[in-house]
Coordinates of C-alpha atoms in Angstrom, one line a residue:
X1 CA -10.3 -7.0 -23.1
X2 CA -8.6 -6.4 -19.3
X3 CA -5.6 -5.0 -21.4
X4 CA -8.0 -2.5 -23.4
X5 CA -9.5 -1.2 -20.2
X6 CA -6.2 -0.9 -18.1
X7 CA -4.6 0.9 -21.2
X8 CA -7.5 3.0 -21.7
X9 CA -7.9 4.1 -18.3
X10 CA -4.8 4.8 -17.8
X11 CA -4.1 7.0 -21.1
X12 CA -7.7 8.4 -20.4
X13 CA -6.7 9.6 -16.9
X14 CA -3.0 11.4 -18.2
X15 CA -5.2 13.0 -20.8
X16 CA -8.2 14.0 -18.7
X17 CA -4.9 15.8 -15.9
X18 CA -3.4 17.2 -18.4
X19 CA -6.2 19.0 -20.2
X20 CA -8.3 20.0 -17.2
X21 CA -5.3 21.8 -15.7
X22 CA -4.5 23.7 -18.7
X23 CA -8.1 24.7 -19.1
X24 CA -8.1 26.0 -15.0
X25 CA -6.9 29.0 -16.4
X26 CA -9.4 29.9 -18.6
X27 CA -12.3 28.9 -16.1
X28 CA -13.7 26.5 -18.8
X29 CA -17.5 25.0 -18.1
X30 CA -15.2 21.8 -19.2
X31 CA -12.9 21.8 -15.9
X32 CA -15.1 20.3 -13.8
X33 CA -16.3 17.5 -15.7
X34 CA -13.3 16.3 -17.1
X35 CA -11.8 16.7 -13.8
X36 CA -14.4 14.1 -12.4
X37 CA -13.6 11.5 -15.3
X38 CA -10.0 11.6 -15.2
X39 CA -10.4 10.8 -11.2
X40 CA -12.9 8.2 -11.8
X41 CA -11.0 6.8 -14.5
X42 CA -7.8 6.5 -12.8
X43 CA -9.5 5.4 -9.7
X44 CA -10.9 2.1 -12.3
X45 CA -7.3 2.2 -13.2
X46 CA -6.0 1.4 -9.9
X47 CA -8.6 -1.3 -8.6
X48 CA -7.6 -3.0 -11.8
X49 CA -4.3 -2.9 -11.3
X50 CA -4.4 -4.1 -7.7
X51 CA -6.4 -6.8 -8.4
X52 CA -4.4 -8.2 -11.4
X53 CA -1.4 -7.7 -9.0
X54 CA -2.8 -9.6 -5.8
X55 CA -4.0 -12.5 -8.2
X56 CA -0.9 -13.0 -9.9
X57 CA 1.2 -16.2 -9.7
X58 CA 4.3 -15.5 -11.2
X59 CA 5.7 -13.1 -8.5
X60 CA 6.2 -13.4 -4.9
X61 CA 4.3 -12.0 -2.3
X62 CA 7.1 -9.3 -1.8
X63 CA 7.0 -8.1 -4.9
X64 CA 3.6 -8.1 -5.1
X65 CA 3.9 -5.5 -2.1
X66 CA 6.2 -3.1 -3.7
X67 CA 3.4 -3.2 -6.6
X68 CA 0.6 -2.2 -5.2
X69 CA 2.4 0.1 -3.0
X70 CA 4.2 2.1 -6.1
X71 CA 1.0 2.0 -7.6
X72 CA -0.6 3.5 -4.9
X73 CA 1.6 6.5 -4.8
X74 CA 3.2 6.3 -7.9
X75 CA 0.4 6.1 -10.3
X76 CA 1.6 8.1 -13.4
X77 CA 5.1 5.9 -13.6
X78 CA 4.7 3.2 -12.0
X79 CA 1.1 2.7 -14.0
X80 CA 3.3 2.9 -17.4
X81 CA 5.5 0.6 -16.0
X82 CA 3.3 -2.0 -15.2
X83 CA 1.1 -1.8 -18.3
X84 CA 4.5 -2.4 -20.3
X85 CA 6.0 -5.3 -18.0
X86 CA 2.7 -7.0 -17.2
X87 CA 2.4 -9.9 -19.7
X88 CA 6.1 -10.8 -19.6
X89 CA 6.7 -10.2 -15.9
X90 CA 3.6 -10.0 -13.8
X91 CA 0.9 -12.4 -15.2

């Protein structure tokens, strides 16, 4: 279930970026809204993510650093990253 949410969340906020700054343009009622979700959602994304990290046993404390700190300012890349690696490297 963890997996579906950090997959959807993170799909959901690429979508939600994507869309709401190609409908800027058009000043779309949708902007706004979808704006908000894909904020919120990669917001869920990250606490997730951070969390999983910092409770993970198979990596060192180090490494668990660099994670949270790419995630942090990385989100787009290092997000896809992680949600790949995760179940053979991280948890």
């Amino acid at each position: 279930m963890k997996t579906f949410i950090l997959w959807f969340t993170f799909l959901y906020e690429l979508m939600a970026a994507i869309l709401s700054f190609t409908l800027i343009d058009m000043n779309s009622q949708v902007f706004f809204p979808l704006l908000l979700t894909g904020v919120l959602s990669a917001v869920l994304f990250w606490v997730l993510a951070i969390i999983e990290v910092g409770r993970a046993s198979k990596i060192r404390t180090l490494e668990k650093i660099l994670w949270i700190v790419l995630l942090i300012f990385i989100i787009n890349i290092t997000g896809l990253v992680y949600l790949i690696l995760r179940k053979r490297r991280i948890i």
